[in-house]
Short mmCIF file of C-alpha atoms and ligand atoms in Angstrom, two decimals:
data_model
loop_
_atom_site.label_atom_id
_atom_site.label_comp_id
_atom_site.label_asym_id
_atom_site.label_seq_id
_atom_site.Cartn_x
_atom_site.Cartn_y
_atom_site.Cartn_z
CA MET H 1 15.32 -10.76 12.37
CA ASN H 2 15.72 -7.21 13.68
CA TYR H 3 14.87 -3.77 12.35
CA LEU H 4 16.85 -0.55 12.09
CA SER H 5 16.22 2.97 10.83
CA THR H 6 17.19 4.20 7.35
CA ARG H 7 18.68 7.30 9.01
CA GLY H 8 21.27 5.63 11.19
CA ASP H 9 19.70 4.97 14.57
CA ASP H 10 20.84 1.35 14.67
CA THR H 11 19.18 0.34 17.94
CA ARG H 12 17.96 -3.05 16.78
CA LYS H 13 14.25 -3.57 17.37
CA SER H 14 12.05 -6.63 17.00
CA PHE H 15 8.98 -6.88 14.76
CA CYS H 16 6.47 -6.34 17.56
CA GLN H 17 8.44 -3.36 18.84
CA ILE H 18 8.01 -1.55 15.53
CA LEU H 19 4.54 -2.92 14.69
CA LEU H 20 2.59 -0.11 16.36
CA GLU H 21 5.07 2.66 15.50
CA GLY H 22 5.19 5.01 12.53
CA LEU H 23 8.52 6.68 11.83
CA ALA H 24 11.66 5.70 13.72
CA PRO H 25 12.60 8.25 16.42
CA ASP H 26 15.26 9.77 14.11
CA GLY H 27 12.66 10.37 11.38
CA GLY H 28 13.72 7.40 9.24
CA LEU H 29 11.80 4.32 8.17
CA TYR H 30 12.30 0.86 9.62
CA MET H 31 14.06 -1.78 7.53
CA PRO H 32 14.96 -5.42 8.21
CA ASP H 33 18.68 -5.73 8.99
CA GLU H 34 18.99 -8.26 6.15
CA TYR H 35 16.87 -9.86 3.44
CA PRO H 36 16.31 -13.57 4.05
CA GLN H 37 17.31 -15.51 0.93
CA VAL H 38 14.87 -17.79 -0.82
CA ASP H 39 16.64 -20.12 -3.27
CA GLU H 40 15.26 -22.33 -6.01
CA THR H 41 14.78 -25.31 -3.68
CA VAL H 42 12.69 -23.26 -1.27
CA ARG H 43 10.71 -21.73 -4.13
CA ALA H 44 9.94 -25.23 -5.42
CA LYS H 45 8.51 -26.11 -2.00
CA TRP H 46 6.52 -22.87 -1.75
CA ARG H 47 4.97 -23.31 -5.19
CA THR H 48 2.26 -25.70 -3.99
CA LEU H 49 1.27 -23.80 -0.84
CA SER H 50 -2.10 -22.12 -0.33
CA TYR H 51 -2.13 -18.33 0.12
CA PRO H 52 -2.25 -18.45 3.95
CA GLU H 53 0.42 -21.17 4.06
CA LEU H 54 2.73 -19.10 1.88
CA ALA H 55 1.99 -15.96 3.91
CA PHE H 56 3.00 -17.86 7.04
CA GLU H 57 6.31 -19.05 5.51
CA ILE H 58 7.23 -15.53 4.37
CA CYS H 59 6.08 -13.70 7.51
CA SER H 60 7.88 -16.10 9.82
CA LEU H 61 11.19 -15.18 8.13
CA PHE H 62 10.65 -11.59 9.31
CA ILE H 63 8.84 -12.07 12.63
CA SER H 64 10.79 -13.64 15.45
CA ASP H 65 8.71 -12.51 18.43
CA ILE H 66 5.30 -14.04 17.79
CA PRO H 67 5.07 -17.79 18.53
CA SER H 68 4.56 -19.80 15.30
CA SER H 69 1.24 -21.26 16.31
CA ASP H 70 -0.15 -17.79 17.09
CA LEU H 71 1.19 -16.32 13.86
CA ARG H 72 -0.30 -19.15 11.83
CA GLN H 73 -3.66 -18.60 13.48
CA LEU H 74 -3.62 -14.84 12.84
CA ILE H 75 -2.79 -15.43 9.17
CA ASN H 76 -5.35 -18.20 8.73
CA LYS H 77 -8.14 -16.05 10.06
CA THR H 78 -7.08 -13.16 7.78
CA TYR H 79 -6.77 -14.73 4.33
CA THR H 80 -10.08 -16.55 4.00
CA ALA H 81 -12.27 -17.18 0.97
CA GLN H 82 -15.00 -15.30 2.80
CA ALA H 83 -12.96 -12.09 3.13
CA PHE H 84 -11.20 -12.27 -0.25
CA GLY H 85 -13.84 -13.85 -2.48
CA SER H 86 -12.13 -17.17 -3.31
CA ASP H 87 -9.82 -19.86 -1.92
CA LYS H 88 -7.05 -18.51 -4.11
CA VAL H 89 -7.29 -15.10 -2.36
CA VAL H 90 -5.22 -13.59 -5.23
CA PRO H 91 -6.33 -15.19 -8.51
CA VAL H 92 -4.13 -14.47 -11.53
CA THR H 93 -5.73 -14.38 -14.97
CA ARG H 94 -4.24 -14.13 -18.45
CA LEU H 95 -5.25 -10.94 -20.23
CA GLU H 96 -3.37 -11.36 -23.52
CA GLU H 97 -0.16 -12.89 -24.88
CA GLY H 98 2.50 -12.39 -22.19
CA LEU H 99 0.32 -10.17 -19.97
CA TYR H 100 -1.41 -11.27 -16.76
CA LEU H 101 -3.51 -9.61 -14.08
CA ALA H 102 -3.01 -10.39 -10.35
CA HIS H 103 -6.35 -9.61 -8.70
CA LEU H 104 -5.47 -7.88 -5.45
CA SER H 105 -8.79 -6.13 -5.02
CA ASN H 106 -11.26 -8.82 -3.99
CA GLY H 107 -11.10 -7.91 -0.28
CA PRO H 108 -13.79 -6.20 1.83
CA THR H 109 -13.25 -2.68 0.39
CA PHE H 110 -12.37 -3.68 -3.20
CA ALA H 111 -8.87 -2.17 -3.23
CA PHE H 112 -5.45 -3.79 -2.80
CA LYS H 113 -4.92 -2.05 0.55
CA ASP H 114 -7.10 -4.75 2.14
CA MET H 115 -4.35 -7.32 1.43
CA ALA H 116 -2.13 -5.75 4.08
CA MET H 117 -4.62 -3.90 6.26
CA GLN H 118 -6.69 -7.00 7.09
CA LEU H 119 -3.59 -8.67 8.52
CA LEU H 120 -2.56 -5.48 10.30
CA GLY H 121 -5.93 -5.40 12.13
CA ASN H 122 -5.37 -8.90 13.49
CA LEU H 123 -1.72 -8.22 14.39
CA PHE H 124 -2.64 -4.99 16.21
CA GLU H 125 -5.41 -6.65 18.22
CA TYR H 126 -3.06 -9.50 19.18
CA GLU H 127 -0.15 -7.29 20.23
CA LEU H 128 -2.32 -4.80 22.14
CA ALA H 129 -3.94 -7.62 24.12
CA ARG H 130 -0.50 -9.06 24.90
CA ARG H 131 0.63 -5.66 26.22
CA GLY H 132 -2.66 -4.84 27.93
CA GLN H 133 -2.84 -1.58 25.95
CA THR H 134 -5.38 0.24 23.83
CA LEU H 135 -4.86 2.27 20.65
CA ASN H 136 -6.80 5.13 19.11
CA ILE H 137 -6.08 5.29 15.41
CA LEU H 138 -6.40 8.75 13.91
CA GLY H 139 -6.28 9.15 10.14
CA ALA H 140 -7.28 11.28 7.19
CA THR H 141 -8.57 9.79 3.97
CA SER H 142 -9.79 10.77 0.55
CA GLY H 143 -11.07 7.25 -0.08
CA ASP H 144 -9.21 3.92 -0.26
CA THR H 145 -6.99 4.00 2.84
CA GLY H 146 -9.69 5.07 5.27
CA SER H 147 -12.18 2.43 4.27
CA ALA H 148 -9.51 -0.31 4.22
CA ALA H 149 -8.42 0.72 7.74
CA GLU H 150 -11.99 0.81 9.06
CA TYR H 151 -12.90 -2.61 7.65
CA ALA H 152 -9.68 -4.02 9.11
CA MET H 153 -10.21 -2.54 12.59
CA ARG H 154 -14.00 -2.83 12.97
CA GLY H 155 -14.97 -4.70 16.11
CA LYS H 156 -11.33 -5.21 17.16
CA LYS H 157 -10.77 -5.21 20.91
CA GLY H 158 -8.65 -2.39 22.30
CA ILE H 159 -8.85 -0.31 19.11
CA ASN H 160 -10.85 2.79 18.15
CA VAL H 161 -10.67 4.44 14.74
CA PHE H 162 -11.21 8.17 14.20
CA MET H 163 -11.22 8.77 10.46
CA LEU H 164 -11.41 12.26 8.99
CA SER H 165 -12.76 12.61 5.45
CA PRO H 166 -13.68 15.70 3.40
CA HIS H 167 -17.44 16.15 3.75
CA GLY H 168 -19.28 15.37 0.51
CA ARG H 169 -16.11 14.99 -1.56
CA MET H 170 -15.68 11.23 -1.82
CA SER H 171 -17.45 9.16 -4.48
CA PRO H 172 -20.97 7.99 -3.49
CA PHE H 173 -19.74 4.39 -3.32
CA GLN H 174 -16.80 5.32 -1.06
CA GLN H 175 -19.09 7.30 1.24
CA ALA H 176 -21.48 4.37 1.47
CA GLN H 177 -18.62 2.01 2.22
CA MET H 178 -17.29 4.03 5.13
CA TYR H 179 -20.34 5.70 6.58
CA THR H 180 -22.59 2.63 6.75
CA LEU H 181 -20.31 0.91 9.27
CA GLN H 182 -22.23 0.62 12.53
CA ASP H 183 -19.44 -0.76 14.74
CA ALA H 184 -19.12 1.18 17.98
CA ASN H 185 -15.31 1.48 17.66
CA ILE H 186 -15.46 3.17 14.23
CA HIS H 187 -15.89 6.97 14.15
CA ASN H 188 -16.33 8.78 10.85
CA LEU H 189 -15.77 12.52 11.07
CA ALA H 190 -16.87 14.33 7.91
CA VAL H 191 -14.83 17.51 7.95
CA GLN H 192 -16.24 20.68 6.39
CA GLY H 193 -13.21 21.23 4.16
CA VAL H 194 -10.92 19.48 1.69
CA PHE H 195 -8.58 16.50 2.16
CA ASP H 196 -5.65 18.79 3.06
CA ASP H 197 -7.67 20.25 5.95
CA CYS H 198 -8.21 16.72 7.25
CA GLN H 199 -4.49 15.97 6.99
CA ASP H 200 -3.57 19.22 8.73
CA ILE H 201 -5.84 18.36 11.66
CA VAL H 202 -4.25 14.90 11.98
CA LYS H 203 -0.78 16.50 11.96
CA ALA H 204 -1.77 19.09 14.56
CA VAL H 205 -3.20 16.47 16.90
CA SER H 206 -0.16 14.18 16.44
CA ASN H 207 2.22 17.08 17.10
CA ASP H 208 0.59 17.65 20.49
CA LEU H 209 2.79 15.03 22.15
CA GLU H 210 1.10 15.32 25.53
CA PHE H 211 -2.33 14.65 23.97
CA LYS H 212 -0.92 11.91 21.78
CA ARG H 213 0.60 10.05 24.74
CA ARG H 214 -2.36 10.56 27.04
CA TYR H 215 -4.90 9.23 24.54
CA ASN H 216 -2.69 6.56 22.88
CA ILE H 217 -3.00 8.11 19.43
CA GLY H 218 -1.54 6.05 16.58
CA THR H 219 -1.76 5.73 12.79
CA VAL H 220 -1.92 3.06 10.10
CA ASN H 221 -0.15 4.85 7.26
CA SER H 222 1.63 3.21 4.36
CA ILE H 223 5.12 3.43 5.91
CA ASN H 224 4.21 0.72 8.43
CA TRP H 225 6.62 -2.17 7.86
CA ALA H 226 3.99 -4.84 8.59
CA ARG H 227 1.90 -3.56 5.67
CA LEU H 228 4.87 -3.84 3.36
CA LEU H 229 5.66 -7.34 4.58
CA ALA H 230 2.10 -8.56 3.97
CA GLN H 231 2.40 -7.28 0.40
CA VAL H 232 5.57 -9.28 -0.32
CA VAL H 233 3.48 -12.48 -0.20
CA TYR H 234 1.38 -11.86 -3.29
CA TYR H 235 4.41 -11.27 -5.50
CA PHE H 236 5.69 -14.76 -4.77
CA TYR H 237 2.19 -16.20 -5.04
CA SER H 238 1.49 -14.55 -8.43
CA TYR H 239 4.88 -15.67 -9.75
CA PHE H 240 4.06 -19.32 -9.04
CA GLN H 241 0.77 -19.01 -10.89
CA VAL H 242 2.34 -17.63 -14.06
CA VAL H 243 5.56 -19.62 -14.64
CA SER H 244 6.04 -23.34 -14.09
CA SER H 245 9.82 -23.37 -13.59
CA ASP H 246 11.32 -22.03 -10.36
CA ASP H 247 14.06 -20.04 -12.05
CA ALA H 248 12.09 -18.44 -14.91
CA ARG H 249 11.84 -14.68 -14.72
CA VAL H 250 8.77 -12.44 -14.76
CA SER H 251 8.25 -8.69 -14.90
CA LEU H 252 5.87 -6.99 -12.48
CA ALA H 253 3.94 -3.83 -13.35
CA VAL H 254 2.65 -1.77 -10.43
CA PRO H 255 0.37 1.33 -10.45
CA SER H 256 2.26 3.45 -7.94
CA GLY H 257 1.71 6.38 -5.59
CA ASN H 258 3.50 6.26 -2.26
CA PHE H 259 5.87 3.51 -3.45
CA GLY H 260 4.48 1.01 -0.90
CA ASN H 261 3.22 -1.67 -3.26
CA ILE H 262 6.26 -1.66 -5.56
CA CYS H 263 8.62 -1.44 -2.57
CA ALA H 264 7.24 -4.82 -1.49
CA ALA H 265 8.08 -6.13 -4.99
CA HIS H 266 11.61 -4.78 -4.52
CA VAL H 267 11.86 -6.66 -1.21
CA ALA H 268 10.68 -9.88 -2.93
CA HIS H 269 13.35 -9.27 -5.60
CA MET H 270 16.07 -8.82 -2.98
CA MET H 271 14.93 -12.07 -1.33
CA GLY H 272 15.59 -13.89 -4.58
CA LEU H 273 12.32 -13.86 -6.50
CA PRO H 274 13.45 -14.01 -10.17
CA ILE H 275 12.27 -10.63 -11.41
CA TYR H 276 13.31 -9.24 -14.78
CA ARG H 277 11.80 -5.74 -14.66
CA LEU H 278 9.86 -3.82 -12.02
CA VAL H 279 7.65 -1.62 -14.16
CA LEU H 280 6.53 1.43 -12.21
CA ALA H 281 3.44 3.22 -13.55
CA THR H 282 2.47 6.73 -12.49
CA ASN H 283 -0.36 9.00 -13.57
CA GLU H 284 0.14 12.71 -14.35
CA ASN H 285 1.77 13.03 -10.92
CA ASN H 286 5.02 11.63 -12.27
CA VAL H 287 7.51 12.24 -9.43
CA LEU H 288 8.64 8.62 -9.52
CA GLN H 289 8.67 8.21 -13.29
CA GLU H 290 10.89 11.29 -13.43
CA PHE H 291 13.28 9.81 -10.89
CA PHE H 292 13.68 6.48 -12.66
CA SER H 293 14.19 8.22 -16.02
CA THR H 294 16.57 11.00 -14.89
CA GLY H 295 17.99 10.12 -11.45
CA THR H 296 16.50 13.30 -9.97
CA TYR H 297 13.87 13.12 -7.24
CA ARG H 298 11.91 16.36 -7.06
CA VAL H 299 9.08 16.77 -4.55
CA ARG H 300 6.12 18.66 -6.02
CA LYS H 301 4.44 21.75 -4.62
CA PRO H 302 0.68 21.62 -3.95
CA SER H 303 0.16 23.76 -7.10
CA GLU H 304 2.03 21.11 -9.14
CA THR H 305 0.03 18.20 -7.76
CA PHE H 306 -2.95 17.27 -9.92
CA GLU H 307 -6.31 15.76 -9.08
CA THR H 308 -6.64 12.91 -11.55
CA SER H 309 -9.00 10.07 -12.42
CA SER H 310 -6.64 7.62 -10.67
CA PRO H 311 -6.82 9.55 -7.39
CA SER H 312 -5.06 7.00 -5.16
CA MET H 313 -1.86 7.75 -7.09
CA ASP H 314 -2.09 11.55 -6.70
CA ILE H 315 1.06 12.23 -4.70
CA SER H 316 3.54 15.08 -4.35
CA LYS H 317 6.19 12.87 -2.74
CA ALA H 318 6.39 9.12 -2.18
CA SER H 319 6.46 8.24 1.50
CA ASN H 320 8.13 4.80 1.15
CA PHE H 321 10.74 5.90 -1.36
CA GLU H 322 13.39 6.44 1.33
CA ARG H 323 13.51 2.65 1.80
CA PHE H 324 14.64 2.09 -1.77
CA ILE H 325 17.21 4.90 -1.69
CA TYR H 326 18.67 3.36 1.48
CA ASP H 327 19.25 0.12 -0.44
CA LEU H 328 20.42 1.92 -3.60
CA THR H 329 23.14 3.76 -1.65
CA GLY H 330 24.40 0.47 -0.24
CA ARG H 331 22.50 1.06 3.02
CA ASP H 332 24.39 4.29 3.66
CA ALA H 333 22.37 5.74 6.56
CA PRO H 334 24.26 9.08 6.91
CA ARG H 335 23.74 9.70 3.19
CA THR H 336 20.04 8.72 3.40
CA ARG H 337 19.67 11.08 6.34
CA GLN H 338 21.32 13.88 4.32
CA LEU H 339 19.05 13.25 1.29
CA PHE H 340 15.70 12.89 3.09
CA GLY H 341 16.40 14.84 6.27
CA VAL H 342 18.13 17.84 4.64
CA GLU H 343 17.98 17.95 0.82
CA VAL H 344 14.29 17.09 0.45
CA PRO H 345 13.03 19.54 3.11
CA GLU H 346 15.37 22.40 2.13
CA HIS H 347 15.68 22.17 -1.64
CA GLY H 348 12.77 19.87 -2.45
CA GLY H 349 14.85 17.07 -3.91
CA PHE H 350 18.18 15.50 -4.89
CA SER H 351 19.97 13.62 -7.66
CA VAL H 352 21.72 10.27 -7.31
CA ASN H 353 25.21 9.81 -8.79
CA GLU H 354 25.96 8.19 -12.14
CA ALA H 355 26.92 4.78 -10.76
CA GLU H 356 23.69 4.65 -8.76
CA PHE H 357 21.65 5.80 -11.75
CA ASP H 358 23.10 2.97 -13.83
CA MET H 359 22.07 0.42 -11.22
CA LEU H 360 18.40 1.46 -11.21
CA GLU H 361 17.65 -0.72 -14.21
CA SER H 362 20.69 -2.95 -14.55
CA TYR H 363 20.75 -4.22 -10.96
CA TYR H 364 17.41 -3.30 -9.39
CA GLY H 365 15.35 -3.83 -12.57
CA PHE H 366 13.32 -0.60 -12.36
CA VAL H 367 11.79 0.99 -15.45
CA ALA H 368 8.94 3.51 -15.39
CA GLY H 369 6.28 5.21 -17.43
CA THR H 370 3.45 7.71 -17.18
CA SER H 371 -0.22 7.39 -18.08
CA THR H 372 -2.67 10.26 -18.61
CA HIS H 373 -6.43 10.59 -18.32
CA ALA H 374 -6.75 9.98 -22.08
CA ASP H 375 -4.52 6.87 -21.76
CA ARG H 376 -6.72 5.53 -18.96
CA LEU H 377 -9.92 5.98 -20.94
CA HIS H 378 -8.31 4.38 -23.99
CA THR H 379 -6.89 1.43 -22.04
CA ILE H 380 -10.14 0.76 -20.15
CA ALA H 381 -12.06 0.77 -23.44
CA ASP H 382 -9.44 -1.27 -25.32
CA VAL H 383 -9.14 -4.00 -22.68
CA TYR H 384 -12.93 -4.24 -22.45
CA LYS H 385 -13.41 -4.45 -26.21
CA LEU H 386 -10.60 -6.96 -26.77
CA HIS H 387 -11.09 -9.19 -23.73
CA LYS H 388 -14.45 -8.33 -22.12
CA VAL H 389 -12.53 -7.50 -18.93
CA LEU H 390 -13.37 -4.32 -17.04
CA ILE H 391 -10.42 -2.71 -15.23
CA ASP H 392 -10.35 0.30 -12.93
CA PRO H 393 -8.42 3.52 -13.78
CA HIS H 394 -5.39 2.67 -11.56
CA THR H 395 -5.03 -0.78 -13.07
CA ALA H 396 -5.40 0.85 -16.50
CA ASP H 397 -2.33 3.00 -15.73
CA GLY H 398 -0.49 -0.24 -14.96
CA VAL H 399 -1.61 -2.00 -18.15
CA LYS H 400 -0.74 1.02 -20.30
CA VAL H 401 2.82 1.27 -19.00
CA ALA H 402 3.29 -2.54 -18.88
CA ARG H 403 2.44 -2.84 -22.57
CA GLU H 404 5.13 -0.25 -23.42
CA HIS H 405 7.81 -2.35 -21.74
CA MET H 406 6.98 -5.86 -22.93
CA ASN H 407 9.72 -7.67 -24.86
CA GLY H 408 7.82 -10.68 -26.24
CA ILE H 409 9.80 -13.11 -24.06
CA VAL H 410 9.37 -12.44 -20.34
CA PRO H 411 5.74 -12.50 -19.07
CA THR H 412 4.49 -9.40 -17.25
CA ILE H 413 2.08 -9.48 -14.32
CA VAL H 414 0.09 -6.27 -13.76
CA MET H 415 -1.15 -5.69 -10.22
CA GLU H 416 -4.88 -4.97 -10.27
CA THR H 417 -5.30 -2.48 -7.42
CA ALA H 418 -9.04 -1.66 -7.32
CA GLN H 419 -12.45 -2.73 -8.61
CA PRO H 420 -14.11 -0.57 -11.30
CA ILE H 421 -17.17 0.08 -9.08
CA LYS H 422 -15.08 2.42 -6.89
CA PHE H 423 -14.47 4.73 -9.85
CA ALA H 424 -17.76 4.44 -11.72
CA ALA H 425 -17.65 7.93 -13.24
CA THR H 426 -14.44 7.20 -15.17
CA ILE H 427 -15.74 3.83 -16.39
CA LYS H 428 -18.84 5.60 -17.63
CA GLU H 429 -16.71 8.17 -19.42
CA ALA H 430 -14.60 5.46 -21.09
CA LEU H 431 -17.35 3.06 -22.12
CA ASP H 432 -20.70 4.63 -21.29
CA ILE H 433 -21.60 1.68 -19.07
CA GLU H 434 -22.13 1.31 -15.33
CA PRO H 435 -19.64 -1.06 -13.67
CA PRO H 436 -21.41 -4.03 -12.04
CA MET H 437 -21.94 -3.93 -8.27
CA PRO H 438 -19.91 -6.74 -6.61
CA GLN H 439 -22.10 -9.37 -4.90
CA GLN H 440 -20.82 -8.44 -1.42
CA ALA H 441 -21.75 -4.76 -1.91
CA LYS H 442 -25.35 -5.29 -2.99
CA GLY H 443 -27.66 -3.19 -0.81
CA LEU H 444 -24.79 -1.06 0.49
CA MET H 445 -25.98 2.16 -1.16
CA GLY H 446 -29.34 2.05 0.63
CA MET H 447 -28.08 1.30 4.12
CA PRO H 448 -28.33 3.83 6.99
CA LYS H 449 -25.24 6.01 7.45
CA ARG H 450 -23.53 6.95 10.67
CA PHE H 451 -21.13 9.89 10.62
CA GLU H 452 -20.54 13.20 12.36
CA VAL H 453 -20.14 16.45 10.42
CA VAL H 454 -17.52 18.66 12.07
CA PRO H 455 -15.90 22.00 11.21
CA ALA H 456 -12.24 21.96 10.07
CA ASP H 457 -11.07 22.69 13.58
CA VAL H 458 -8.44 20.93 15.69
CA LYS H 459 -10.12 21.55 19.04
CA THR H 460 -13.46 20.10 17.91
CA VAL H 461 -11.70 16.92 16.77
CA LYS H 462 -9.72 16.62 20.01
CA ASP H 463 -12.88 17.11 22.08
CA TYR H 464 -14.63 14.44 20.04
CA ILE H 465 -11.79 11.97 20.67
CA VAL H 466 -11.74 12.72 24.41
CA LYS H 467 -15.47 12.07 24.61
CA HIS H 468 -15.37 8.80 22.70
CA VAL H 469 -12.31 6.90 23.93
C1 PLP Q 501 -2.98 3.14 -2.66
C2 PLP Q 501 -3.30 2.79 -4.08
C3 PLP Q 501 -2.31 2.80 -5.10
C4 PLP Q 501 -0.89 3.25 -4.85
O1 PLP Q 501 -0.17 2.34 -4.07
P1 PLP Q 501 1.18 2.79 -3.33
O2 PLP Q 501 1.52 1.67 -2.43
O3 PLP Q 501 0.86 4.07 -2.59
O4 PLP Q 501 2.22 3.01 -4.40
C5 PLP Q 501 -2.69 2.42 -6.38
N1 PLP Q 501 -3.96 2.07 -6.67
C6 PLP Q 501 -4.93 2.04 -5.73
C7 PLP Q 501 -6.31 1.67 -6.12
C8 PLP Q 501 -4.64 2.40 -4.40
O5 PLP Q 501 -5.62 2.39 -3.48
#
């Protein structure tokens, strides 16, 4: 299996060659040169596998430059009951007639990003050791991504993490999660500013190519192919837990922001997983819902991007979306380059043609819907009253939109993307109760914190990195 860029640079690269990279040199995203096909016979065999066994089968189809025994070991040490709360790793529960929840948020930071990031940490450590290199990960976070990255990279040899967060602006639980880490390779920089200031600093440092090369600066953002690959696994795994025949179809409902999670579902679909509908849920930031309903993709200005109560879905553009458009256009790289390299930057968007628009649902299975703050509160309260199940605001967006698209025949699996404790204020608003503290997080709020407050200044951040690598 080799990888190429969505924008036409077709120098074939191996998995480990793209593992530590972000964008391809031509600005595109890496894609596998083909989707391995998984037929009914293979699915029947996979049905009985444990989560790590299944992860190994799927990953080995896409990774040809890590010896099998090493890959198996990396996967086995990632998906443990200790890290993910149970032997199942991703338990699936029935919520109501035809509607299921796949619990992706039982990892160390209680959000689905752990599913991929925990594997990424082990893959990075392995590949860096093999190359005799080190990596300094620089990132900006408003919550979920930063903590998932830090818990994945803590204590890893050859890796430092420098994570910028807006000082005093994350929820108390998120601050406790990140700032109580005492590992010497984890550096929390609390920037006196907002999230955009943090992102601007990361961009400025990364654009200084000399500094970037000299200090081995890298990232772990959601366009990393290895993250996407790790996410393909739980779609197959959830499918096996819901239907007992290997050709029955299911629908998948995914609370979406940067199109990473649902892009992995699309990959599973292209590999042959029998999917009826891919139900994409957005919040008030409905860039993607608009695209799937009208065929027009329109990037939002900062003034049109809202801060909502499902903050991990607050996006102005969707960074993985280019991967789907590449497939939709029949893998037409010059056209993808025109759309994302020219139309998006210059005019802020594009429209697909009529034939492509027709295929969105009929061939690719995509349908979409939007959920508002009022919908989230209603859904959280409704699900709790009907089923005594507490869901977080992002999952509530998924449940709300999933219910709108159910047909009474095909079961729908909603991806649960975070635990309610991370968004306690919204739970309190919906139900006037405090979400329970997960067992693994007991005591967290009282632990000593370790972070550095810095001004929103590029030079200060660079100096800090130089002093601590
Ligand atoms: C990141 C995140 C999402 C959005 O996932 P994408 O892959 O960006 O579409 C949804 N919910 C939660 C809780 C998240 O952390």
